[in-house]
Short mmCIF file of C-alpha atoms and ligand atoms in Angstrom, two decimals:
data_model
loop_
_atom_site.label_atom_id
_atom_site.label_comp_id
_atom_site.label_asym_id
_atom_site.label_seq_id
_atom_site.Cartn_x
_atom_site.Cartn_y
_atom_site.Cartn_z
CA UNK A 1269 -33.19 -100.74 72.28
CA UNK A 1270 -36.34 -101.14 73.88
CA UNK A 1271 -38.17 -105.01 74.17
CA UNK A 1272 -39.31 -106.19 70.97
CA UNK A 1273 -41.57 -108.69 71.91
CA UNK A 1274 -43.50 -109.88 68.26
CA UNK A 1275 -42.11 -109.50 64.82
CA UNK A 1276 -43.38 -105.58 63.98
CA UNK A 1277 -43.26 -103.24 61.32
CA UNK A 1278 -42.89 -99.72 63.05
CA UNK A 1279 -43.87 -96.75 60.95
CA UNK A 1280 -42.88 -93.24 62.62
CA UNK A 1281 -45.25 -90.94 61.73
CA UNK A 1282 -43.56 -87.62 63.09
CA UNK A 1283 -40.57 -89.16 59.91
CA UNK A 1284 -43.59 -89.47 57.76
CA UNK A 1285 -44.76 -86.00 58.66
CA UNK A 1286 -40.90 -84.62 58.18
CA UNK A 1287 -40.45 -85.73 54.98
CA UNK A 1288 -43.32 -84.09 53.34
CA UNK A 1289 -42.61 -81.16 55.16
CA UNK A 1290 -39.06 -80.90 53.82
CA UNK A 1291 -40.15 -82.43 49.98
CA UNK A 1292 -42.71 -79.20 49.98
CA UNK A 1293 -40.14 -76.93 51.41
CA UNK A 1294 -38.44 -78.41 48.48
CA UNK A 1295 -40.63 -77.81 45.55
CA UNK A 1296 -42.57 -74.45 46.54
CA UNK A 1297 -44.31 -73.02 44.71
CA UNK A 1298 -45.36 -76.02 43.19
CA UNK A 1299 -47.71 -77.84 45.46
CA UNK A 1300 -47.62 -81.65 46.84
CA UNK A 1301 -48.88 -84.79 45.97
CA UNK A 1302 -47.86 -87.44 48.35
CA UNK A 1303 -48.91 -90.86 46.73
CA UNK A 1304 -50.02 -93.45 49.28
CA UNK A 1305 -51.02 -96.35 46.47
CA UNK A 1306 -50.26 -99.86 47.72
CA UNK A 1307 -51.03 -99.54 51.88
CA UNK A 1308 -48.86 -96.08 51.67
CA UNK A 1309 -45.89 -98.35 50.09
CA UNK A 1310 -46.30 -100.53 53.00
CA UNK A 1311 -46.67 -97.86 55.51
CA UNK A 1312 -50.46 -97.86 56.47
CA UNK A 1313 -52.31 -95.76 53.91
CA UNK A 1314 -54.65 -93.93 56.07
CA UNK A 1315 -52.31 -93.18 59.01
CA UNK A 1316 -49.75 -91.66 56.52
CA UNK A 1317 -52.58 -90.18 54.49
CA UNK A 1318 -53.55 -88.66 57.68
CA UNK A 1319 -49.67 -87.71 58.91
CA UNK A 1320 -49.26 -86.19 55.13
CA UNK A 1321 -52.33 -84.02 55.46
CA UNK A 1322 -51.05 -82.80 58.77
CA UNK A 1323 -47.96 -81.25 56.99
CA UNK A 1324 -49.78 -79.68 54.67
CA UNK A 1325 -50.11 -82.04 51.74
CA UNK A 1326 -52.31 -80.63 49.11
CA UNK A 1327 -53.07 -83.83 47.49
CA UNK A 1328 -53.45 -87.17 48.30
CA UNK A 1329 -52.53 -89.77 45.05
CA UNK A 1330 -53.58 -93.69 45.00
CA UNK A 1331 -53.92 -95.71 41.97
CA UNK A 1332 -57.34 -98.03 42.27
CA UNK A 1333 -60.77 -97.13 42.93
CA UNK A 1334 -60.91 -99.08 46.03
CA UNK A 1335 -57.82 -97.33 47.58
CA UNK A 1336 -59.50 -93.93 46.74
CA UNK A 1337 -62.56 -95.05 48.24
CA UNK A 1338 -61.10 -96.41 51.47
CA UNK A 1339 -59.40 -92.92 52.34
CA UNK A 1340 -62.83 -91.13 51.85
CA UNK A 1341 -64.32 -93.94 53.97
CA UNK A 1342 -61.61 -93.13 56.99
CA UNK A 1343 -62.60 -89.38 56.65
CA UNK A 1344 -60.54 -88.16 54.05
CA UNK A 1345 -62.42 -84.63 52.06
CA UNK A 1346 -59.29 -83.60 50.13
CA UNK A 1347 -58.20 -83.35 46.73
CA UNK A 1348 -57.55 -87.40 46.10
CA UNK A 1349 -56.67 -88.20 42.57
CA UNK A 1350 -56.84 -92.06 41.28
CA UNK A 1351 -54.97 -92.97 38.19
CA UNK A 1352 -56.06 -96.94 37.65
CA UNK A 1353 -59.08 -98.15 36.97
CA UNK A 1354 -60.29 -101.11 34.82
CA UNK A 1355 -63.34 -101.22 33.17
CA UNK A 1356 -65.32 -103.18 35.23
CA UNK A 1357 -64.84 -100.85 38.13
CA UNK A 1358 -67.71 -98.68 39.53
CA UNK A 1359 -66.99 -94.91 38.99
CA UNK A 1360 -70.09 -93.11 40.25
CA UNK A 1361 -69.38 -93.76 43.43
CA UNK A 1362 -66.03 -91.81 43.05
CA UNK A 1363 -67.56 -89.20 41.17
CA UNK A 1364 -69.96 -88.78 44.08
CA UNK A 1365 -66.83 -88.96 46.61
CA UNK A 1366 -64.97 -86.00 44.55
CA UNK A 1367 -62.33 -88.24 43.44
CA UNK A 1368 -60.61 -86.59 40.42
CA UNK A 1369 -60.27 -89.74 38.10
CA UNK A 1370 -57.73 -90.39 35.20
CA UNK A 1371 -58.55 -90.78 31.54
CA UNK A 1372 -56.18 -92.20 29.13
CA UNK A 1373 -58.26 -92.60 26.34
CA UNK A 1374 -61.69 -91.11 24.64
CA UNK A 1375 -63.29 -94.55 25.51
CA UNK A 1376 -62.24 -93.29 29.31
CA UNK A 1377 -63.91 -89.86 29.27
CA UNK A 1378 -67.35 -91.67 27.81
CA UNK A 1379 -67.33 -93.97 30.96
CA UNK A 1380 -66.39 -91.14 32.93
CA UNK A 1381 -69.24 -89.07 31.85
CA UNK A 1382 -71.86 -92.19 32.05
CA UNK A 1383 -70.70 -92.32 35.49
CA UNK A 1384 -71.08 -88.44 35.95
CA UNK A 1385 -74.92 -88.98 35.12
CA UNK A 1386 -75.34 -91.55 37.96
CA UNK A 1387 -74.08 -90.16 40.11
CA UNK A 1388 -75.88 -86.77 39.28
CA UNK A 1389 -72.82 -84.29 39.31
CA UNK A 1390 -70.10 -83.55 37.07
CA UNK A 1391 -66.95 -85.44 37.21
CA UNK A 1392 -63.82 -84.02 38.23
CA UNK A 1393 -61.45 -85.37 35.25
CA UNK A 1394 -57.37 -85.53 34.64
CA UNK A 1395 -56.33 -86.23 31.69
CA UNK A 1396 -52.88 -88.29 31.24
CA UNK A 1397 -50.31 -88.05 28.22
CA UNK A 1398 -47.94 -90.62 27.60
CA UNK A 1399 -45.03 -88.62 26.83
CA UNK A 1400 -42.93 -91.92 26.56
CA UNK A 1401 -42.74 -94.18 29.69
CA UNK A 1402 -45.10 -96.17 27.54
CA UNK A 1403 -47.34 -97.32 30.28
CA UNK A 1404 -50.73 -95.44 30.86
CA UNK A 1405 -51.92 -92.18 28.99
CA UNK A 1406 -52.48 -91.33 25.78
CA UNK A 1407 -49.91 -91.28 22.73
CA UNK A 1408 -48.96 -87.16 21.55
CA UNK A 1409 -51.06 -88.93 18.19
CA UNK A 1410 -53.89 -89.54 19.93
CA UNK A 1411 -54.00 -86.79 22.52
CA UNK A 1412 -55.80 -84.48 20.59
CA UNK A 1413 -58.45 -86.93 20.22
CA UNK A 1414 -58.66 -87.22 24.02
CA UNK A 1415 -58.48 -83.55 24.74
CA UNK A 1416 -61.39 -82.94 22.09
CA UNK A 1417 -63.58 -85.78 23.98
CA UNK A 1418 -62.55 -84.01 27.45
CA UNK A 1419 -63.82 -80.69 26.09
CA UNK A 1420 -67.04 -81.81 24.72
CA UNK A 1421 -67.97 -83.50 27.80
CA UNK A 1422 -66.94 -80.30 30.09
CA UNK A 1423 -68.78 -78.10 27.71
CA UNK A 1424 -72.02 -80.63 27.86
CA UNK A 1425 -71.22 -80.11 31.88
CA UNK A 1426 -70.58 -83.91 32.66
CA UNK A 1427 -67.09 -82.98 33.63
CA UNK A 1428 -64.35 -80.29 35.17
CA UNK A 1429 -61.08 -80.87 33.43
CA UNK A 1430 -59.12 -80.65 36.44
CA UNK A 1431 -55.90 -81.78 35.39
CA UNK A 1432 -53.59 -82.80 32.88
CA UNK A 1433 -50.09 -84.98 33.93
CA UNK A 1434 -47.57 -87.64 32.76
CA UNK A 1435 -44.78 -89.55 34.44
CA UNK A 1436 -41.25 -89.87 33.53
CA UNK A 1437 -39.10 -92.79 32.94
CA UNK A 1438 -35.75 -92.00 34.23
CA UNK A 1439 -36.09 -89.38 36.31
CA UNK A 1440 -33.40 -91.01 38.89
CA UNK A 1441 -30.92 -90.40 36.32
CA UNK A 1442 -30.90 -87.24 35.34
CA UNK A 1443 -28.54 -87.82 32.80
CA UNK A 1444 -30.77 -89.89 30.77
CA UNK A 1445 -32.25 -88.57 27.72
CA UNK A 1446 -35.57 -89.33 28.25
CA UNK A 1447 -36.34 -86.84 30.76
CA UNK A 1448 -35.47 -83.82 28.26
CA UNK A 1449 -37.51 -85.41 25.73
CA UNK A 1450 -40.88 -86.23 27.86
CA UNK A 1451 -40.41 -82.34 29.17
CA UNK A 1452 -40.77 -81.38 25.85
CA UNK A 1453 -43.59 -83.57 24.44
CA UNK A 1454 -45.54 -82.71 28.09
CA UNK A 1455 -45.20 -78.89 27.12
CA UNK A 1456 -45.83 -79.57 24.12
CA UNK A 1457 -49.25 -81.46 25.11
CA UNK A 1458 -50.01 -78.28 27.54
CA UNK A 1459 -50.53 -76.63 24.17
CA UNK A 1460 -52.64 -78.60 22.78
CA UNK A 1461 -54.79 -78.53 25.97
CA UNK A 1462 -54.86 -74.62 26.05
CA UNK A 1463 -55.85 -74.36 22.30
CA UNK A 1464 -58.79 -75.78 23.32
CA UNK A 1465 -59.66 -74.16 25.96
CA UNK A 1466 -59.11 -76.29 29.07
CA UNK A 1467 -57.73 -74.30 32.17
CA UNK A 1468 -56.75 -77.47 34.01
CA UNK A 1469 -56.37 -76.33 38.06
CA UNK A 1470 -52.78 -78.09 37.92
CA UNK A 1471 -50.09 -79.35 35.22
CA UNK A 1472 -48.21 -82.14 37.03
CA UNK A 1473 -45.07 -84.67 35.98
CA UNK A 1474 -42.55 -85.05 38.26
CA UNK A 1475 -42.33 -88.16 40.92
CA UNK A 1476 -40.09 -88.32 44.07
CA UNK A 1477 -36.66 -88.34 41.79
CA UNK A 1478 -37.78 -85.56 39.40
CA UNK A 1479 -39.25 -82.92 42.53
CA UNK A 1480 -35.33 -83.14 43.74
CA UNK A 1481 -33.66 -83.52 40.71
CA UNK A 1482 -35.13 -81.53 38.13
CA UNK A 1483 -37.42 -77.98 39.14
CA UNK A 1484 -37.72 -77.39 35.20
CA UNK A 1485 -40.69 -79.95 35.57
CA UNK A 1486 -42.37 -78.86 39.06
CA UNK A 1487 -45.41 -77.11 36.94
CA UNK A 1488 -48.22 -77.28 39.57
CA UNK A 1489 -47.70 -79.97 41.55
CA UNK A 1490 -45.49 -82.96 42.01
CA UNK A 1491 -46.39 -86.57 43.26
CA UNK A 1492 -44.07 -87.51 45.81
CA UNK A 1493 -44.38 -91.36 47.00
CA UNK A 1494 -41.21 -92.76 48.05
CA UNK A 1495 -39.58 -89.50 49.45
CA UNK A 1496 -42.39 -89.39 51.69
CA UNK A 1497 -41.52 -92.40 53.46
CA UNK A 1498 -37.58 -91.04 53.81
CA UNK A 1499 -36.44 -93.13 50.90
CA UNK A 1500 -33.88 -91.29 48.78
CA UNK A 1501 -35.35 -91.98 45.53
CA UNK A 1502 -31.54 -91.40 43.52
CA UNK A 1503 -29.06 -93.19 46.33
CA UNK A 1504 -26.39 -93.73 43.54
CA UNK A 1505 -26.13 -89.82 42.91
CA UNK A 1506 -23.82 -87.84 44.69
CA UNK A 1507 -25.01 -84.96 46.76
CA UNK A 1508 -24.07 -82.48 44.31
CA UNK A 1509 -26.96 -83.99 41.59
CA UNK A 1510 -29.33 -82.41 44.21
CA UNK A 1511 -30.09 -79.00 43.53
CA UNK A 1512 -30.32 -77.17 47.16
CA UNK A 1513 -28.44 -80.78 48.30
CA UNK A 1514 -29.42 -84.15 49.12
CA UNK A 1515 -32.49 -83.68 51.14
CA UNK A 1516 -32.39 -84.32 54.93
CA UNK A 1517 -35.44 -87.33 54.79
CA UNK A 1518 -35.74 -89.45 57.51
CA UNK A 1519 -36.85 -93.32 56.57
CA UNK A 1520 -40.00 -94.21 58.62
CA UNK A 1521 -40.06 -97.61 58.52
CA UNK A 1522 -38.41 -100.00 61.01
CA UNK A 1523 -38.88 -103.98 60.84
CA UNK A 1524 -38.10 -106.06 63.97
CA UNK A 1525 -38.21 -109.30 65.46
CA UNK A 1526 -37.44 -110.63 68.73
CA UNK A 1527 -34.42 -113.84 68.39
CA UNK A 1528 -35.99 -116.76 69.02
CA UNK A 1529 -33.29 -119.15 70.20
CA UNK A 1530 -29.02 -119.63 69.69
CA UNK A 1531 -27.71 -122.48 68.55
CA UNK A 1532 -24.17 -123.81 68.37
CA UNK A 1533 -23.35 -125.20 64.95
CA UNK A 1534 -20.60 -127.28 63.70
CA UNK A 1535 -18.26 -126.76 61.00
CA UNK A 1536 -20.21 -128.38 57.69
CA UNK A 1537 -23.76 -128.05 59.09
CA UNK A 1538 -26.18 -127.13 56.74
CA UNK A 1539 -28.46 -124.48 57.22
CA UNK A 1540 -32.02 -124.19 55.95
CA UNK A 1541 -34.12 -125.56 53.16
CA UNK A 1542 -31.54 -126.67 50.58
CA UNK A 1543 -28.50 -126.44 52.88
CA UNK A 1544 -27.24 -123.54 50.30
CA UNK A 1545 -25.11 -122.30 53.31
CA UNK A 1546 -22.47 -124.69 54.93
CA UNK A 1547 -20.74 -123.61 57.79
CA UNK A 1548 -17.32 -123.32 56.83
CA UNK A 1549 -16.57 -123.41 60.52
CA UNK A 1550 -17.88 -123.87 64.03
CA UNK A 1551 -20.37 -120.89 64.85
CA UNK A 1552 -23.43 -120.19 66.23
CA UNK A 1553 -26.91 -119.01 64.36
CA UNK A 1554 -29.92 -117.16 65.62
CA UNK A 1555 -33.61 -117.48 64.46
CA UNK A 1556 -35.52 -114.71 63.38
CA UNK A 1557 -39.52 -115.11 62.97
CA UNK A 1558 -40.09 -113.11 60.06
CA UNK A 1559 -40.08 -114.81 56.22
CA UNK A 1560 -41.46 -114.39 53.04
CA UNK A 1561 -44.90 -114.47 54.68
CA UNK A 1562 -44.07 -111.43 56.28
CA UNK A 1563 -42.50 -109.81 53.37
CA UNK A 1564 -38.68 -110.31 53.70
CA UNK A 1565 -37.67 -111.07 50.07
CA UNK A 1566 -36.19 -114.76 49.36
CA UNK A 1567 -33.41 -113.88 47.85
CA UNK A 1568 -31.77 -112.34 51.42
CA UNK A 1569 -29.36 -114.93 51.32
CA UNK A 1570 -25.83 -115.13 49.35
CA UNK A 1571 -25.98 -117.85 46.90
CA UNK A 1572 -29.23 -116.80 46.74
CA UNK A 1573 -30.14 -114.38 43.64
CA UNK A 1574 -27.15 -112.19 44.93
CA UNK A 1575 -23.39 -112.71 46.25
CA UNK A 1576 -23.89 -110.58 49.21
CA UNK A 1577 -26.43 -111.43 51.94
CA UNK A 1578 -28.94 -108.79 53.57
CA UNK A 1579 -27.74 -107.95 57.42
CA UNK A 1580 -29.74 -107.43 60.98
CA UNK A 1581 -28.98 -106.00 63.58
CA UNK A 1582 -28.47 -108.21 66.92
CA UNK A 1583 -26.22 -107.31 69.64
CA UNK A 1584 -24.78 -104.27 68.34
CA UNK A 1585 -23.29 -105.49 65.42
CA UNK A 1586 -24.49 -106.84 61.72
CA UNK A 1587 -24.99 -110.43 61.04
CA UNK A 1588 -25.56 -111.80 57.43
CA UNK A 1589 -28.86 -114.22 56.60
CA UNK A 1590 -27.79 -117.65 56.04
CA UNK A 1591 -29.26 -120.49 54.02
CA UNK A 1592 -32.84 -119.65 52.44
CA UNK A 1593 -35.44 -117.44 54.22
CA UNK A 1594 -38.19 -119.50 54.60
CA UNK A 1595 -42.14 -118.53 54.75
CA UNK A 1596 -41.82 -117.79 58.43
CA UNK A 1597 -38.76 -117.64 59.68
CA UNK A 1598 -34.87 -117.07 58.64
CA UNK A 1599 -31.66 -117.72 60.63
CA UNK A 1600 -28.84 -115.61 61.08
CA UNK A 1601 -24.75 -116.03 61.75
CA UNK A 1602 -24.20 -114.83 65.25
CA UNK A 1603 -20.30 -115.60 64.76
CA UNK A 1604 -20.07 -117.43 67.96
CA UNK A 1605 -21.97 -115.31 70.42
CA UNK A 1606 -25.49 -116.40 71.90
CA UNK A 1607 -28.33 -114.08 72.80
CA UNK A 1608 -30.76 -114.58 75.46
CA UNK A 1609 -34.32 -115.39 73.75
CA UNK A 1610 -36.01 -111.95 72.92
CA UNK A 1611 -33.24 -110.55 72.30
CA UNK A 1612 -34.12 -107.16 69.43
CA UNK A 1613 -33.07 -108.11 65.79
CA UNK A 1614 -33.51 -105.31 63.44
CA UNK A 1615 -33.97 -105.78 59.92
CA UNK A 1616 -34.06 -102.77 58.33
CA UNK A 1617 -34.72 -99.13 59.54
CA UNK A 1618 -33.50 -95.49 59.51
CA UNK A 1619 -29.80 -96.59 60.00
CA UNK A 1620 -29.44 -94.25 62.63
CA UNK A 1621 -28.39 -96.80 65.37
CA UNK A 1622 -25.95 -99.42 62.70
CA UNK A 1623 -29.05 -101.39 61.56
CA UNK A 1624 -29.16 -101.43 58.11
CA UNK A 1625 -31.16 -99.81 55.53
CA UNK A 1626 -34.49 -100.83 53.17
CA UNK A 1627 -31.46 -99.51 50.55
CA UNK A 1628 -29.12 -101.56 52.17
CA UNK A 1629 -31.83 -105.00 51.74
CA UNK A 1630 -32.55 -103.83 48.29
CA UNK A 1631 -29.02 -104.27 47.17
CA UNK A 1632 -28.43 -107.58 48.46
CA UNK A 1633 -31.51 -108.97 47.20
CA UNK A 1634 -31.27 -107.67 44.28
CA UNK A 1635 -34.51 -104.83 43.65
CA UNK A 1636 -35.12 -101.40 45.07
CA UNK A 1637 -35.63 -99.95 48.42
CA UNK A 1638 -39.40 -99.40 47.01
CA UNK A 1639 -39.85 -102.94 46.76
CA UNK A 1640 -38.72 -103.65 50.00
CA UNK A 1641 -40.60 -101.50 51.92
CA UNK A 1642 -44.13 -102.34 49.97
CA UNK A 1643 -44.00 -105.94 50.83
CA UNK A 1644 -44.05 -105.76 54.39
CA UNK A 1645 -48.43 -105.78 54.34
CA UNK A 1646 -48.24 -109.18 55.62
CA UNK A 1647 -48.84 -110.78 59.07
CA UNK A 1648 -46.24 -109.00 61.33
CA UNK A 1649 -48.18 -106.27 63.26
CA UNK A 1650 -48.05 -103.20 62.48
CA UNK A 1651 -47.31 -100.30 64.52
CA UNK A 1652 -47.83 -96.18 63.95
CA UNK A 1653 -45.72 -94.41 66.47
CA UNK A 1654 -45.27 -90.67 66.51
CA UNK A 1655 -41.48 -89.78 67.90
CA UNK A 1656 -42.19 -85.86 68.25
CA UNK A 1657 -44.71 -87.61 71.27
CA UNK A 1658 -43.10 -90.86 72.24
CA UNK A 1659 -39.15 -90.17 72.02
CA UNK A 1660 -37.44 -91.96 69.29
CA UNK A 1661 -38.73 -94.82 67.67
CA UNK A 1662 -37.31 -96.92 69.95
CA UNK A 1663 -39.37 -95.59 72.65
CA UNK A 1664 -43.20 -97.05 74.42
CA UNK A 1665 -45.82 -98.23 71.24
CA UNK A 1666 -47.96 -99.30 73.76
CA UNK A 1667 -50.82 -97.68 73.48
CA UNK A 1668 -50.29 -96.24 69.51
CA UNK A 1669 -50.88 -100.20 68.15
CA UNK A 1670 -52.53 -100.24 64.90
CA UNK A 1671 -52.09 -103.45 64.59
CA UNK A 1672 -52.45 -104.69 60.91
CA UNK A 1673 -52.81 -108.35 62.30
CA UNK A 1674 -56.11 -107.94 64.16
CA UNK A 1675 -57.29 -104.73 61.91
CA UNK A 1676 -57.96 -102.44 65.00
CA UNK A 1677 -58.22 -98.63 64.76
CA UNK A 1678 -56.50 -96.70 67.74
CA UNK A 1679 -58.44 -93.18 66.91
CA UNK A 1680 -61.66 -94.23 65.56
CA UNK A 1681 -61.72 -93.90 61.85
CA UNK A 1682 -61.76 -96.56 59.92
CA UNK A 1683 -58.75 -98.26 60.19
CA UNK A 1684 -59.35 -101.11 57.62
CA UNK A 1685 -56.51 -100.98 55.99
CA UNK A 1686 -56.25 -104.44 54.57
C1 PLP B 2853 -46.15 -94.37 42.11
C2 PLP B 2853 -46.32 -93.14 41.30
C3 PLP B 2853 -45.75 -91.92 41.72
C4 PLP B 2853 -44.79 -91.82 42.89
O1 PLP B 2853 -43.49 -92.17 42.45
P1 PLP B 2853 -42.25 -92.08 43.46
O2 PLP B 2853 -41.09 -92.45 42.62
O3 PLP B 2853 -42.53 -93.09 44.53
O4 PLP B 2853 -42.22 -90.70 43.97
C5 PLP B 2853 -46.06 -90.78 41.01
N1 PLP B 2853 -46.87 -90.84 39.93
C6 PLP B 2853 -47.40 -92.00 39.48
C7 PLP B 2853 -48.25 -92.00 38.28
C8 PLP B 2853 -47.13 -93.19 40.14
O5 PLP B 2853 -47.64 -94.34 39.68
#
């Protein structure tokens, strides 16, 4: 491995660019979504925006205004639909940016239209059912209410219907009932839509888990977000679930540190705030300079939330987290071996080389790999790389820093990504 001389979060954009090629290999006809909502799930929203368009992405997904806004700011013109928004938030300005906008509710569509006049065109509009995750959308009671409202205001010409979607539940387990029953009350709300007269430009449902799992609900589109960071979005199934097989999807990010110092412990030292790990025995610990300020989860350590601890990589070989990870740093058991200072310790990455996985964090800390990966938007730079140009990711990021510390673009758009 290559020097690692801060603590980085590397995000390979050739992996990025892979995945979605593979997920819409995957799904066509149906075309793709890739949802870049919370800093592209840690990633760098407008550099994967960016790496998604360049494999042919149709859409682009985010959940708040201000996301949707900040990839039209960094030169973003395509289809961009936005699924959150609050009531005190501005919509003309989306409406002007062709953001396609969400409604859940008639209440919705009249802002939606109000915004349509100020910003002096019609709205593009999605509607959203809730066809039982119970979270946004509208209730099958209420839908027709919503679809009426949606109507009038396309007929008036203050919007485009443009879409009509829902999101599933369960779709990681495909054995759960819910998914057969929100594929039927989504169908089921299609008809409603098309006795009125809406020809929406695409019928969407399925996330990540439900575009492998389940091609009864592809429809139009699908909204891919974790698969298009390489994160198998069903790790507990077995290959076989997949139909066409588990997909070949290469995680993107890598999080690194160079050690710090070595130290020699004795047996019934105490490590960390707490002392919650005692050395049972003579050994020797490394520092790391990446904590919860950087986005490694607390709970890393046994003891901790969890009875096994989260691993790096140093030297070759795993070493568990000991004692609590603290706001900046976190030590490690090097089992009686030193490393020189600078020596590469590697969180969590494709798992390629032995380092453990986002999956493999996750597990011993006790959430999912999507969790893991989203909270690295902290202080540890961050770095695009491309490996189809610089060899593996391993190889020279000089030169490709986009560094999320200091905010600084490397091609010129807006790179304010924080
Ligand atoms: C986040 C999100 C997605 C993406 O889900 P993944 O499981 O990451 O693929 C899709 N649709 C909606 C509405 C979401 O909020």
């Amino acid at each position: 491995m290559n020097a690692v001389d801060r603590p980085e979060v590397v995000v390979d954009l050739a992996a990025v660019r892979h995945d979605v090629a593979v997920l819409r290999a995957r799904v066509a006809p149906a075309r793709m979504m890739t949802v870049v909502k919370a800093d592209g799930y840690g990633h760098g929203m407008v550099e994967v925006a960016r790496a998604a368009r360049q494999a042919g992405t149709d859409w682009l997904g985010v959940a708040t205004p201000v996301e949707a806004l900040a990839l039209r700011a960094a030169g973003d013109t395509g289809p961009l639909l936005c699924w959150l928004s609050v009531p005190a938030d501005d919509l003309a300005p989306l409406v002007a940016a062709g953001v396609d906008l969400t409604a859940y509710s008639p209440a919705e569509v009249a802002a939606v239209v109000e915004a349509a006049s100020r910003a002096g065109r019609p709205a593009r509009l999605q509607l959203k059912v809730d066809t039982g995750l119970h979270r946004g959308g509208a209730l099958p009671a209420d839908w027709p209410d919503l679809v009426a409202a949606a109507r009038a205001a396309e007929e008036a010409g203050a919007v485009r219907v443009t879409g009509v979607w829902s999101h599933f539940a369960a779709s990681e387990d495909p054995a759960h009932p819910a998914n057969d029953a929100q594929e039927a009350v989504f169908r089921a709300a299609l008809e409603v839509v098309a006795a009125a007269g809406l020809e929406p430009e695409v019928r969407h449902l399925a996330n990540s888990a439900a575009a492998l799992l389940r091609p009864s609900a592809h429809f139009d589109l699908v909204r891919c977000g974790i698969a298009s960071y390489g994160i198998d979005p069903a790790p507990d199934l077995p290959d076989a679930a997949f139909p066409g097989g588990r997909p070949d999807l290469v995680p993107a990010m890598t999080v690194r540190a160079p050690l710090v110092l070595s130290k020699s412990l004795a047996a019934g030292d105490g490590v960390s705030y707490g002392h919650t790990w005692v050395a049972p025995a003579a050994t020797t610990v490394g520092l790391v300079p990446l904590g919860y300020g950087d986005g490694v989860p607390r709970h890393a350590a046994a003891g901790v939330g969890t009875d096994q601890a989260a691993e790096v990589l140093v030297g070759g070989r795993r070493r568990p987290v000991r004692g609590r990870v603290c706001m900046d740093q976190l030590v490690v058991d090097l089992d009686g071996e030193t490393f020189p200072p600078g020596t590469p310790v590697v969180l969590f990455g494709p798992g390629r080389d032995g380092e453990p996985t986002a999956l493999d964090w996750a597990r011993a800390c006790g959430t999912i790999d999507y969790e893991v990966v989203t909270r690295f938007r902290g202080r540890a730079r961050r770095v695009h790389v491309d490996s189809a140009v610089d060899g593996a990711v391993d190889g020279a990021v000089d030169g490709a820093v986009d560094g999320a510390a200091d905010g600084a673009a490397d091609d010129g758009t807006d790179g304010g990504d924080r």
